[in-house]
Coordinates of N, CA and C in Angstrom, one line a residue:
M23 N 4.9 -7.3 -8.9 CA 4.0 -8.2 -8.3 C 3.7 -9.4 -9.3
K24 N 3.7 -10.6 -8.8 CA 3.3 -11.7 -9.6 C 1.8 -11.6 -10.0
N25 N 1.5 -12.4 -11.0 CA 0.1 -12.4 -11.4 C -0.8 -13.1 -10.3
L26 N -2.0 -12.7 -10.2 CA -3.0 -13.3 -9.3 C -3.5 -14.6 -9.9
P27 N -3.9 -15.6 -9.2 CA -4.5 -16.8 -9.8 C -5.7 -16.4 -10.5
A28 N -6.1 -17.2 -11.5 CA -7.2 -16.8 -12.4 C -8.6 -16.7 -11.7
N29 N -8.7 -17.4 -10.5 CA -10.0 -17.4 -9.8 C -10.1 -16.3 -8.8
V30 N -9.1 -15.4 -8.7 CA -9.2 -14.2 -7.7 C -9.1 -12.9 -8.5
H31 N -9.7 -11.9 -7.8 CA -9.7 -10.6 -8.4 C -9.3 -9.5 -7.4
P32 N -8.5 -8.5 -7.8 CA -8.1 -7.5 -6.8 C -9.3 -6.8 -6.3
Y33 N -9.3 -6.5 -5.0 CA -10.4 -5.8 -4.3 C -10.1 -4.3 -4.4
R34 N -8.9 -3.9 -4.2 CA -8.5 -2.5 -4.3 C -7.0 -2.5 -4.5
R35 N -6.5 -1.5 -5.3 CA -5.1 -1.4 -5.5 C -4.6 0.0 -5.1
T36 N -3.5 0.1 -4.5 CA -2.9 1.3 -4.1 C -1.7 1.6 -4.8
P37 N -1.2 2.8 -4.9 CA 0.1 3.1 -5.5 C 1.2 2.5 -4.7
D38 N 2.4 2.3 -5.3 CA 3.5 1.8 -4.6 C 3.9 2.9 -3.6
F39 N 4.3 2.5 -2.4 CA 4.7 3.5 -1.4 C 6.2 3.5 -1.2
T40 N 6.8 4.6 -0.7 CA 8.1 4.7 -0.3 C 8.2 4.8 1.2
E41 N 9.3 4.8 1.8 CA 9.4 5.0 3.2 C 8.8 6.3 3.7
S42 N 8.8 7.3 2.8 CA 8.3 8.6 3.2 C 6.8 8.8 2.8
T43 N 6.3 7.9 2.0 CA 4.9 8.1 1.6 C 3.9 7.1 2.1
I44 N 4.4 6.1 2.8 CA 3.5 5.1 3.3 C 2.5 5.6 4.4
P45 N 1.2 5.4 4.3 CA 0.3 5.9 5.3 C 0.5 5.3 6.6
A46 N 0.4 6.1 7.7 CA 0.6 5.7 9.0 C -0.2 4.5 9.4
G47 N -1.4 4.4 8.9 CA -2.3 3.3 9.2 C -1.7 1.9 8.8
L48 N -0.9 1.9 7.7 CA -0.3 0.6 7.3 C 0.9 0.2 8.2
L49 N 1.4 1.2 8.9 CA 2.5 0.8 9.8 C 2.0 0.3 11.2
R50 N 0.7 0.5 11.5 CA 0.1 -0.1 12.7 C -0.5 -1.4 12.4
D51 N -0.8 -2.2 13.4 CA -1.6 -3.4 13.2 C -2.9 -3.1 12.5
H52 N -3.2 -3.9 11.5 CA -4.5 -3.7 10.8 C -4.9 -5.0 10.2
T53 N -6.2 -5.1 9.8 CA -6.7 -6.3 9.2 C -7.3 -6.0 7.8
T54 N -7.5 -7.1 7.1 CA -8.1 -6.9 5.8 C -9.4 -7.7 5.7
K55 N -10.2 -7.5 4.7 CA -11.4 -8.2 4.5 C -11.2 -9.7 4.5
S56 N -12.1 -10.5 4.9 CA -12.0 -12.0 4.8 C -11.8 -12.4 3.4
G57 N -10.9 -13.3 3.1 CA -10.7 -13.8 1.7 C -9.7 -12.9 0.9
V58 N -9.1 -11.9 1.4 CA -8.2 -11.1 0.7 C -6.8 -11.3 1.3
W59 N -5.8 -11.0 0.5 CA -4.4 -11.0 1.0 C -3.7 -9.8 0.7

């Protein structure tokens, strides 16, 4: 992952996923908090 700009901070970080370990919720439509990517 590239570095985040100096004015932003990670909200939460998850481990890297593989095809067999990705949570089902991430495969469905979902949203994130306002202001995060």
